């Protein structure tokens, strides 16, 4: 999407002159932001590309905090040690004050506790959902430096229980990734299944890098459940489901959004996924979400159907808006404090694009606040840096996924309340 096309559809020639002037000024300095994402897996690359898309739009508006923004990207490989090493390099060597990422809660947590909080760096995750972050924030251990644009595991867990209830499953076995995220999911989903009267016959941990998961799958299968719930990532998820199917397991499966993956669908085989459905958080049915979709399609010539894309865009945009509000040479703590100024429900509404960022510059320079309206709607963080979100139930198709059911934020909150 070119700058001229933005201007033609938005704020006109006057803004065009402002943007070109701002862009020229921003060339005099560059500010780096760090990004730690799993670019070595198929669903991780689009998340990183979407973050870069937001950076490009901000640079077209003259950058943030008076400087052009350079996004320095490092691959986490969905590995905590690799992720921590990458984050340390970005903070210690590159000097970043903002870190975007990670995806897996099991990677984000050690980065938060051993790198960003000790280093006074703001961390904004697009996709980590463990409730352990909420607990840490409530204890004051995130020091106000942690935010995420993805709703907690409580939303996906509740939707998994809703699927089991709606389909009339009497019993479910659980296979979960043995990390912070997977353990959190397993704990929550077991409680939610129980709340809707679905028995959990087994809850089995899956570790990374094993040559076979036959023992774990056999344990779950031996309990003869009506369905299988999977809180895994594509690599171990593919291996576990292949074992499950080969041993005669049911195709009635419920998936967390981590398996909303072309890699998983293709490697397992669509013919074995006919009765499988998944859950995910969703963008609201709003003008800002529609605008993001249109901009994404124009930029990438494909629909933003992968997990975390809208969340990645919003995490990046909000972080850069906060950098603008905090000003040049601001500390990580200053940038984190400025997040409230750019997600203010009483602030000036701005669009999530180059023109919107330019408007935000003018409002913030005048001492005002802005209300960011992005891919996931009007983002609101609570005191713990958490957000809530609508949800979607989806199934696989030959070309990707399709929506089975959409639940509004009110419907999600109502169902979660019914579980409690």
GROMACS .gro file of C-alpha atoms in nm, residues 11-414:
model
  404
   11UNK     CA    1  -0.641   1.326   0.471
   12UNK     CA    2  -0.556   1.486   0.139
   13UNK     CA    3  -0.275   1.698   0.007
   14UNK     CA    4  -0.217   1.889   0.331
   15UNK     CA    5  -0.139   1.570   0.518
   16UNK     CA    6   0.075   1.458   0.224
   17UNK     CA    7   0.299   1.763   0.267
   18UNK     CA    8   0.314   1.702   0.643
   19UNK     CA    9   0.410   1.339   0.593
   20UNK     CA   10   0.682   1.417   0.342
   21UNK     CA   11   0.829   1.683   0.568
   22UNK     CA   12   0.814   1.451   0.870
   23UNK     CA   13   0.971   1.172   0.671
   24UNK     CA   14   1.260   1.393   0.568
   25UNK     CA   15   1.322   1.501   0.926
   26UNK     CA   16   1.314   1.142   1.048
   27UNK     CA   17   1.607   1.047   0.824
   28UNK     CA   18   1.844   1.233   1.058
   29UNK     CA   19   1.821   0.963   1.326
   30UNK     CA   20   1.713   0.603   1.368
   31UNK     CA   21   1.564   0.431   1.672
   32UNK     CA   22   1.575   0.053   1.694
   33UNK     CA   23   1.301  -0.164   1.838
   34UNK     CA   24   1.353  -0.532   1.906
   35UNK     CA   25   1.131  -0.814   1.787
   36UNK     CA   26   1.156  -1.177   1.899
   37UNK     CA   27   0.926  -1.406   1.702
   38UNK     CA   28   0.938  -1.767   1.574
   39UNK     CA   29   1.017  -1.690   1.210
   40UNK     CA   30   1.146  -2.044   1.151
   41UNK     CA   31   0.791  -2.184   1.172
   42UNK     CA   32   0.531  -2.125   0.903
   43UNK     CA   33   0.284  -1.930   1.117
   44UNK     CA   34   0.556  -1.716   1.275
   45UNK     CA   35   0.681  -1.548   0.960
   46UNK     CA   36   0.352  -1.370   0.878
   47UNK     CA   37   0.334  -1.240   1.236
   48UNK     CA   38   0.676  -1.078   1.190
   49UNK     CA   39   0.588  -0.947   0.843
   50UNK     CA   40   0.275  -0.785   0.985
   51UNK     CA   41   0.481  -0.610   1.252
   52UNK     CA   42   0.714  -0.479   0.981
   53UNK     CA   43   0.409  -0.358   0.786
   54UNK     CA   44   0.311  -0.139   1.082
   55UNK     CA   45   0.669  -0.008   1.111
   56UNK     CA   46   0.669   0.083   0.741
   57UNK     CA   47   0.344   0.277   0.780
   58UNK     CA   48   0.484   0.468   1.079
   59UNK     CA   49   0.804   0.550   0.891
   60UNK     CA   50   0.591   0.687   0.607
   61UNK     CA   51   0.452   0.927   0.869
   62UNK     CA   52   0.801   1.038   0.967
   63UNK     CA   53   0.879   0.773   1.224
   64UNK     CA   54   0.816   0.783   1.599
   65UNK     CA   55   0.969   1.006   1.862
   66UNK     CA   56   1.138   1.212   1.594
   67UNK     CA   57   1.332   0.926   1.438
   68UNK     CA   58   1.293   0.663   1.170
   69UNK     CA   59   1.217   0.321   1.321
   70UNK     CA   60   1.429   0.014   1.247
   71UNK     CA   61   1.280  -0.319   1.355
   72UNK     CA   62   1.557  -0.563   1.445
   73UNK     CA   63   1.411  -0.914   1.420
   74UNK     CA   64   1.540  -1.228   1.589
   75UNK     CA   65   1.406  -1.584   1.560
   76UNK     CA   66   1.307  -1.753   1.888
   77UNK     CA   67   1.255  -2.097   1.731
   78UNK     CA   68   0.979  -2.134   1.996
   79UNK     CA   69   1.264  -2.216   2.235
   80UNK     CA   70   1.297  -2.034   2.572
   81UNK     CA   71   1.679  -2.037   2.574
   82UNK     CA   72   1.704  -1.916   2.215
   83UNK     CA   73   1.442  -1.650   2.287
   84UNK     CA   74   1.620  -1.522   2.599
   85UNK     CA   75   1.956  -1.509   2.418
   86UNK     CA   76   1.795  -1.316   2.131
   87UNK     CA   77   1.626  -1.072   2.368
   88UNK     CA   78   1.949  -1.014   2.562
   89UNK     CA   79   2.134  -0.934   2.240
   90UNK     CA   80   1.865  -0.684   2.141
   91UNK     CA   81   1.866  -0.513   2.480
   92UNK     CA   82   2.239  -0.527   2.563
   93UNK     CA   83   2.392  -0.487   2.217
   94UNK     CA   84   2.127  -0.304   2.014
   95UNK     CA   85   2.008  -0.090   2.307
   96UNK     CA   86   1.636  -0.129   2.238
   97UNK     CA   87   1.386   0.020   2.484
   98UNK     CA   88   1.088  -0.165   2.329
   99UNK     CA   89   1.070  -0.539   2.268
  100UNK     CA   90   0.787  -0.694   2.063
  101UNK     CA   91   0.719  -1.061   2.140
  102UNK     CA   92   0.731  -1.339   2.197
  103UNK     CA   93   0.453  -1.572   2.078
  104UNK     CA   94   0.474  -1.869   2.313
  105UNK     CA   95   0.412  -1.786   2.679
  106UNK     CA   96   0.692  -2.029   2.763
  107UNK     CA   97   0.930  -1.802   2.571
  108UNK     CA   98   0.781  -1.466   2.672
  109UNK     CA   99   0.792  -1.541   3.045
  110UNK     CA  100   1.169  -1.596   3.083
  111UNK     CA  101   1.233  -1.298   2.856
  112UNK     CA  102   1.012  -1.083   3.079
  113UNK     CA  103   1.160  -1.196   3.409
  114UNK     CA  104   1.527  -1.219   3.309
  115UNK     CA  105   1.565  -0.956   3.036
  116UNK     CA  106   1.301  -0.685   2.996
  117UNK     CA  107   1.202  -0.617   3.357
  118UNK     CA  108   1.563  -0.614   3.485
  119UNK     CA  109   1.660  -0.401   3.185
  120UNK     CA  110   1.372  -0.155   3.219
  121UNK     CA  111   1.247  -0.238   2.868
  122UNK     CA  112   0.880  -0.232   2.769
  123UNK     CA  113   0.764  -0.569   2.634
  124UNK     CA  114   0.454  -0.588   2.414
  125UNK     CA  115   0.342  -0.937   2.309
  126UNK     CA  116   0.103  -1.009   2.027
  127UNK     CA  117   0.025  -1.363   2.121
  128UNK     CA  118   0.120  -1.486   2.470
  129UNK     CA  119  -0.195  -1.585   2.657
  130UNK     CA  120  -0.096  -1.756   2.983
  131UNK     CA  121  -0.271  -1.627   3.294
  132UNK     CA  122   0.067  -1.651   3.471
  133UNK     CA  123   0.142  -1.303   3.334
  134UNK     CA  124  -0.171  -1.167   3.501
  135UNK     CA  125  -0.064  -1.319   3.831
  136UNK     CA  126   0.286  -1.173   3.793
  137UNK     CA  127   0.145  -0.828   3.719
  138UNK     CA  128  -0.090  -0.845   4.018
  139UNK     CA  129   0.213  -0.915   4.235
  140UNK     CA  130   0.384  -0.603   4.097
  141UNK     CA  131   0.664  -0.806   3.938
  142UNK     CA  132   0.617  -0.679   3.582
  143UNK     CA  133   0.675  -0.319   3.701
  144UNK     CA  134   0.421  -0.192   3.448
  145UNK     CA  135   0.646  -0.291   3.156
  146UNK     CA  136   0.431  -0.580   3.024
  147UNK     CA  137   0.140  -0.555   2.777
  148UNK     CA  138  -0.023  -0.801   2.539
  149UNK     CA  139  -0.278  -0.753   2.265
  150UNK     CA  140  -0.393  -1.117   2.281
  151UNK     CA  141  -0.657  -1.225   2.530
  152UNK     CA  142  -0.567  -1.471   2.804
  153UNK     CA  143  -0.605  -1.847   2.776
  154UNK     CA  144  -0.935  -1.815   2.964
  155UNK     CA  145  -1.108  -1.716   2.639
  156UNK     CA  146  -0.982  -2.013   2.435
  157UNK     CA  147  -1.038  -2.251   2.723
  158UNK     CA  148  -1.400  -2.142   2.761
  159UNK     CA  149  -1.461  -2.175   2.387
  160UNK     CA  150  -1.317  -2.527   2.391
  161UNK     CA  151  -1.568  -2.618   2.661
  162UNK     CA  152  -1.848  -2.459   2.460
  163UNK     CA  153  -1.761  -2.674   2.158
  164UNK     CA  154  -1.763  -2.992   2.367
  165UNK     CA  155  -2.096  -2.895   2.520
  166UNK     CA  156  -2.256  -2.801   2.188
  167UNK     CA  157  -2.141  -3.123   2.022
  168UNK     CA  158  -2.260  -3.336   2.310
  169UNK     CA  159  -1.924  -3.491   2.398
  170UNK     CA  160  -1.943  -3.674   2.729
  171UNK     CA  161  -1.570  -3.713   2.777
  172UNK     CA  162  -1.247  -3.559   2.647
  173UNK     CA  163  -0.876  -3.643   2.675
  174UNK     CA  164  -0.622  -3.359   2.675
  175UNK     CA  165  -0.276  -3.348   2.518
  176UNK     CA  166  -0.087  -3.031   2.610
  177UNK     CA  167   0.256  -2.880   2.552
  178UNK     CA  168   0.466  -2.907   2.865
  179UNK     CA  169   0.547  -2.535   2.906
  180UNK     CA  170   0.391  -2.235   3.080
  181UNK     CA  171   0.127  -2.189   2.813
  182UNK     CA  172   0.034  -2.555   2.777
  183UNK     CA  173   0.017  -2.615   3.150
  184UNK     CA  174  -0.206  -2.309   3.188
  185UNK     CA  175  -0.433  -2.427   2.905
  186UNK     CA  176  -0.457  -2.779   3.048
  187UNK     CA  177  -0.550  -2.651   3.393
  188UNK     CA  178  -0.813  -2.407   3.265
  189UNK     CA  179  -0.969  -2.635   3.005
  190UNK     CA  180  -1.005  -2.920   3.253
  191UNK     CA  181  -1.194  -2.691   3.491
  192UNK     CA  182  -1.412  -2.556   3.208
  193UNK     CA  183  -1.493  -2.905   3.078
  194UNK     CA  184  -1.597  -3.002   3.429
  195UNK     CA  185  -1.814  -2.690   3.455
  196UNK     CA  186  -2.017  -2.794   3.147
  197UNK     CA  187  -2.041  -3.158   3.256
  198UNK     CA  188  -1.773  -3.306   3.029
  199UNK     CA  189  -1.545  -3.560   3.196
  200UNK     CA  190  -1.168  -3.532   3.144
  201UNK     CA  191  -1.043  -3.890   3.105
  202UNK     CA  192  -0.672  -3.801   3.083
  203UNK     CA  193  -0.447  -3.495   3.073
  204UNK     CA  194  -0.107  -3.582   2.927
  205UNK     CA  195   0.196  -3.355   2.885
  206UNK     CA  196   0.390  -3.353   2.556
  207UNK     CA  197   0.758  -3.254   2.562
  208UNK     CA  198   0.950  -3.103   2.271
  209UNK     CA  199   1.185  -3.299   2.052
  210UNK     CA  200   1.089  -3.655   2.136
  211UNK     CA  201   1.139  -3.913   1.858
  212UNK     CA  202   0.789  -4.050   1.927
  213UNK     CA  203   0.478  -3.961   2.125
  214UNK     CA  204   0.331  -4.312   2.109
  215UNK     CA  205   0.346  -4.364   2.486
  216UNK     CA  206   0.166  -4.037   2.561
  217UNK     CA  207  -0.095  -4.093   2.291
  218UNK     CA  208  -0.152  -4.452   2.403
  219UNK     CA  209  -0.212  -4.329   2.758
  220UNK     CA  210  -0.475  -4.081   2.641
  221UNK     CA  211  -0.634  -4.322   2.396
  222UNK     CA  212  -0.660  -4.595   2.658
  223UNK     CA  213  -0.914  -4.388   2.852
  224UNK     CA  214  -1.156  -4.412   2.554
  225UNK     CA  215  -1.266  -4.047   2.535
  226UNK     CA  216  -1.535  -3.920   2.301
  227UNK     CA  217  -1.300  -3.648   2.175
  228UNK     CA  218  -0.944  -3.516   2.201
  229UNK     CA  219  -0.838  -3.163   2.302
  230UNK     CA  220  -0.498  -3.041   2.177
  231UNK     CA  221  -0.301  -2.749   2.321
  232UNK     CA  222   0.014  -2.805   2.113
  233UNK     CA  223   0.224  -2.637   1.845
  234UNK     CA  224   0.241  -2.767   1.486
  235UNK     CA  225   0.557  -2.982   1.512
  236UNK     CA  226   0.461  -3.191   1.815
  237UNK     CA  227   0.092  -3.154   1.728
  238UNK     CA  228   0.146  -3.316   1.390
  239UNK     CA  229   0.345  -3.603   1.541
  240UNK     CA  230   0.092  -3.664   1.819
  241UNK     CA  231  -0.212  -3.657   1.589
  242UNK     CA  232  -0.046  -3.893   1.341
  243UNK     CA  233   0.007  -4.139   1.627
  244UNK     CA  234  -0.348  -4.081   1.749
  245UNK     CA  235  -0.503  -4.152   1.409
  246UNK     CA  236  -0.277  -4.450   1.335
  247UNK     CA  237  -0.380  -4.610   1.665
  248UNK     CA  238  -0.750  -4.569   1.584
  249UNK     CA  239  -0.824  -4.248   1.770
  250UNK     CA  240  -1.132  -4.043   1.687
  251UNK     CA  241  -1.123  -3.753   1.441
  252UNK     CA  242  -1.338  -3.558   1.686
  253UNK     CA  243  -1.075  -3.310   1.794
  254UNK     CA  244  -1.078  -2.959   1.944
  255UNK     CA  245  -0.772  -2.745   1.875
  256UNK     CA  246  -0.621  -2.439   2.040
  257UNK     CA  247  -0.532  -2.158   1.798
  258UNK     CA  248  -0.166  -2.267   1.794
  259UNK     CA  249  -0.269  -2.542   1.550
  260UNK     CA  250  -0.444  -2.301   1.314
  261UNK     CA  251  -0.162  -2.372   1.074
  262UNK     CA  252  -0.117  -2.471   0.710
  263UNK     CA  253   0.182  -2.680   0.818
  264UNK     CA  254  -0.032  -2.881   1.061
  265UNK     CA  255  -0.321  -2.924   0.813
  266UNK     CA  256  -0.096  -3.035   0.530
  267UNK     CA  257   0.124  -3.269   0.735
  268UNK     CA  258  -0.167  -3.443   0.909
  269UNK     CA  259  -0.391  -3.450   0.600
  270UNK     CA  260  -0.727  -3.280   0.559
  271UNK     CA  261  -0.894  -3.621   0.523
  272UNK     CA  262  -0.821  -3.685   0.892
  273UNK     CA  263  -0.950  -3.348   1.012
  274UNK     CA  264  -1.310  -3.358   0.892
  275UNK     CA  265  -1.460  -3.352   1.244
  276UNK     CA  266  -1.196  -3.121   1.387
  277UNK     CA  267  -1.268  -2.764   1.497
  278UNK     CA  268  -1.052  -2.502   1.661
  279UNK     CA  269  -1.083  -2.190   1.872
  280UNK     CA  270  -0.921  -1.849   1.848
  281UNK     CA  271  -0.971  -1.496   1.962
  282UNK     CA  272  -1.114  -1.275   1.689
  283UNK     CA  273  -1.122  -0.921   1.569
  284UNK     CA  274  -1.447  -0.739   1.643
  285UNK     CA  275  -1.691  -0.672   1.364
  286UNK     CA  276  -1.584  -0.310   1.332
  287UNK     CA  277  -1.476  -0.057   1.071
  288UNK     CA  278  -1.119  -0.054   1.202
  289UNK     CA  279  -1.093  -0.434   1.171
  290UNK     CA  280  -1.231  -0.416   0.816
  291UNK     CA  281  -0.980  -0.143   0.731
  292UNK     CA  282  -0.692  -0.358   0.857
  293UNK     CA  283  -0.812  -0.651   0.650
  294UNK     CA  284  -0.828  -0.437   0.335
  295UNK     CA  285  -0.483  -0.291   0.397
  296UNK     CA  286  -0.338  -0.636   0.468
  297UNK     CA  287  -0.482  -0.782   0.147
  298UNK     CA  288  -0.341  -0.495  -0.054
  299UNK     CA  289   0.004  -0.532   0.103
  300UNK     CA  290   0.033  -0.913   0.104
  301UNK     CA  291  -0.224  -1.021  -0.157
  302UNK     CA  292  -0.376  -1.272   0.086
  303UNK     CA  293  -0.629  -1.272   0.367
  304UNK     CA  294  -0.503  -1.222   0.727
  305UNK     CA  295  -0.620  -1.568   0.831
  306UNK     CA  296  -0.319  -1.683   1.032
  307UNK     CA  297  -0.306  -1.667   1.412
  308UNK     CA  298  -0.197  -1.342   1.574
  309UNK     CA  299  -0.177  -1.120   1.265
  310UNK     CA  300  -0.412  -0.845   1.379
  311UNK     CA  301  -0.269  -0.872   1.730
  312UNK     CA  302   0.086  -0.830   1.594
  313UNK     CA  303  -0.015  -0.522   1.398
  314UNK     CA  304  -0.183  -0.362   1.699
  315UNK     CA  305   0.104  -0.448   1.935
  316UNK     CA  306   0.348  -0.278   1.699
  317UNK     CA  307   0.134   0.027   1.632
  318UNK     CA  308   0.054   0.085   1.999
  319UNK     CA  309   0.420   0.049   2.096
  320UNK     CA  310   0.522   0.302   1.832
  321UNK     CA  311   0.245   0.541   1.932
  322UNK     CA  312   0.368   0.517   2.290
  323UNK     CA  313   0.721   0.594   2.170
  324UNK     CA  314   0.584   0.902   1.994
  325UNK     CA  315   0.398   1.010   2.308
  326UNK     CA  316   0.702   0.954   2.530
  327UNK     CA  317   0.937   1.148   2.302
  328UNK     CA  318   1.291   1.102   2.178
  329UNK     CA  319   1.538   0.920   2.406
  330UNK     CA  320   1.259   0.807   2.640
  331UNK     CA  321   1.323   0.516   2.874
  332UNK     CA  322   1.135   0.188   2.854
  333UNK     CA  323   0.937   0.286   3.162
  334UNK     CA  324   0.844   0.621   3.004
  335UNK     CA  325   0.723   0.445   2.691
  336UNK     CA  326   0.522   0.195   2.895
  337UNK     CA  327   0.357   0.477   3.091
  338UNK     CA  328   0.265   0.650   2.764
  339UNK     CA  329   0.060   0.350   2.647
  340UNK     CA  330  -0.234   0.492   2.842
  341UNK     CA  331  -0.212   0.817   2.645
  342UNK     CA  332  -0.260   0.636   2.313
  343UNK     CA  333  -0.535   0.394   2.421
  344UNK     CA  334  -0.747   0.652   2.603
  345UNK     CA  335  -1.121   0.588   2.553
  346UNK     CA  336  -1.175   0.963   2.587
  347UNK     CA  337  -0.896   1.058   2.347
  348UNK     CA  338  -0.912   1.163   1.981
  349UNK     CA  339  -1.003   0.861   1.766
  350UNK     CA  340  -0.732   0.772   1.515
  351UNK     CA  341  -0.715   0.516   1.237
  352UNK     CA  342  -0.452   0.244   1.223
  353UNK     CA  343  -0.251   0.362   0.924
  354UNK     CA  344  -0.007   0.631   0.813
  355UNK     CA  345  -0.267   0.907   0.818
  356UNK     CA  346  -0.386   0.804   1.162
  357UNK     CA  347  -0.034   0.807   1.301
  358UNK     CA  348   0.016   1.156   1.159
  359UNK     CA  349  -0.301   1.275   1.333
  360UNK     CA  350  -0.176   1.118   1.656
  361UNK     CA  351   0.150   1.313   1.628
  362UNK     CA  352  -0.039   1.640   1.607
  363UNK     CA  353  -0.275   1.556   1.896
  364UNK     CA  354   0.003   1.433   2.124
  365UNK     CA  355   0.223   1.733   2.042
  366UNK     CA  356  -0.064   1.955   2.155
  367UNK     CA  357  -0.087   1.778   2.490
  368UNK     CA  358  -0.387   1.561   2.401
  369UNK     CA  359  -0.445   1.186   2.409
  370UNK     CA  360  -0.563   0.947   2.139
  371UNK     CA  361  -0.793   0.648   2.114
  372UNK     CA  362  -0.626   0.388   1.893
  373UNK     CA  363  -0.867   0.194   1.672
  374UNK     CA  364  -0.693  -0.100   1.513
  375UNK     CA  365  -0.712  -0.451   1.373
  376UNK     CA  366  -0.861  -0.585   1.697
  377UNK     CA  367  -1.080  -0.281   1.761
  378UNK     CA  368  -1.044  -0.016   2.030
  379UNK     CA  369  -0.769  -0.180   2.235
  380UNK     CA  370  -0.807  -0.136   2.612
  381UNK     CA  371  -0.548  -0.262   2.860
  382UNK     CA  372  -0.642  -0.328   3.219
  383UNK     CA  373  -0.408  -0.263   3.512
  384UNK     CA  374  -0.223  -0.589   3.437
  385UNK     CA  375  -0.162  -0.512   3.069
  386UNK     CA  376  -0.436  -0.759   2.963
  387UNK     CA  377  -0.711  -0.728   2.703
  388UNK     CA  378  -1.031  -0.922   2.637
  389UNK     CA  379  -1.160  -1.017   2.292
  390UNK     CA  380  -1.436  -1.176   2.086
  391UNK     CA  381  -1.382  -1.536   1.976
  392UNK     CA  382  -1.424  -1.753   1.670
  393UNK     CA  383  -1.472  -2.126   1.619
  394UNK     CA  384  -1.315  -2.245   1.292
  395UNK     CA  385  -1.254  -2.554   1.082
  396UNK     CA  386  -0.998  -2.650   0.819
  397UNK     CA  387  -1.061  -2.625   0.445
  398UNK     CA  388  -0.846  -2.717   0.146
  399UNK     CA  389  -0.716  -2.361   0.122
  400UNK     CA  390  -0.688  -2.278   0.492
  401UNK     CA  391  -0.961  -2.226   0.751
  402UNK     CA  392  -1.318  -2.102   0.761
  403UNK     CA  393  -1.528  -1.950   1.035
  404UNK     CA  394  -1.788  -2.179   1.191
  405UNK     CA  395  -1.917  -1.943   1.460
  406UNK     CA  396  -1.837  -1.592   1.582
  407UNK     CA  397  -1.899  -1.484   1.939
  408UNK     CA  398  -1.899  -1.116   2.034
  409UNK     CA  399  -1.712  -0.987   2.337
  410UNK     CA  400  -2.037  -0.975   2.533
  411UNK     CA  401  -2.117  -1.336   2.437
  412UNK     CA  402  -1.768  -1.451   2.536
  413UNK     CA  403  -1.783  -1.272   2.870
  414UNK     CA  404  -2.132  -1.409   2.934
   0.00000   0.00000   0.00000
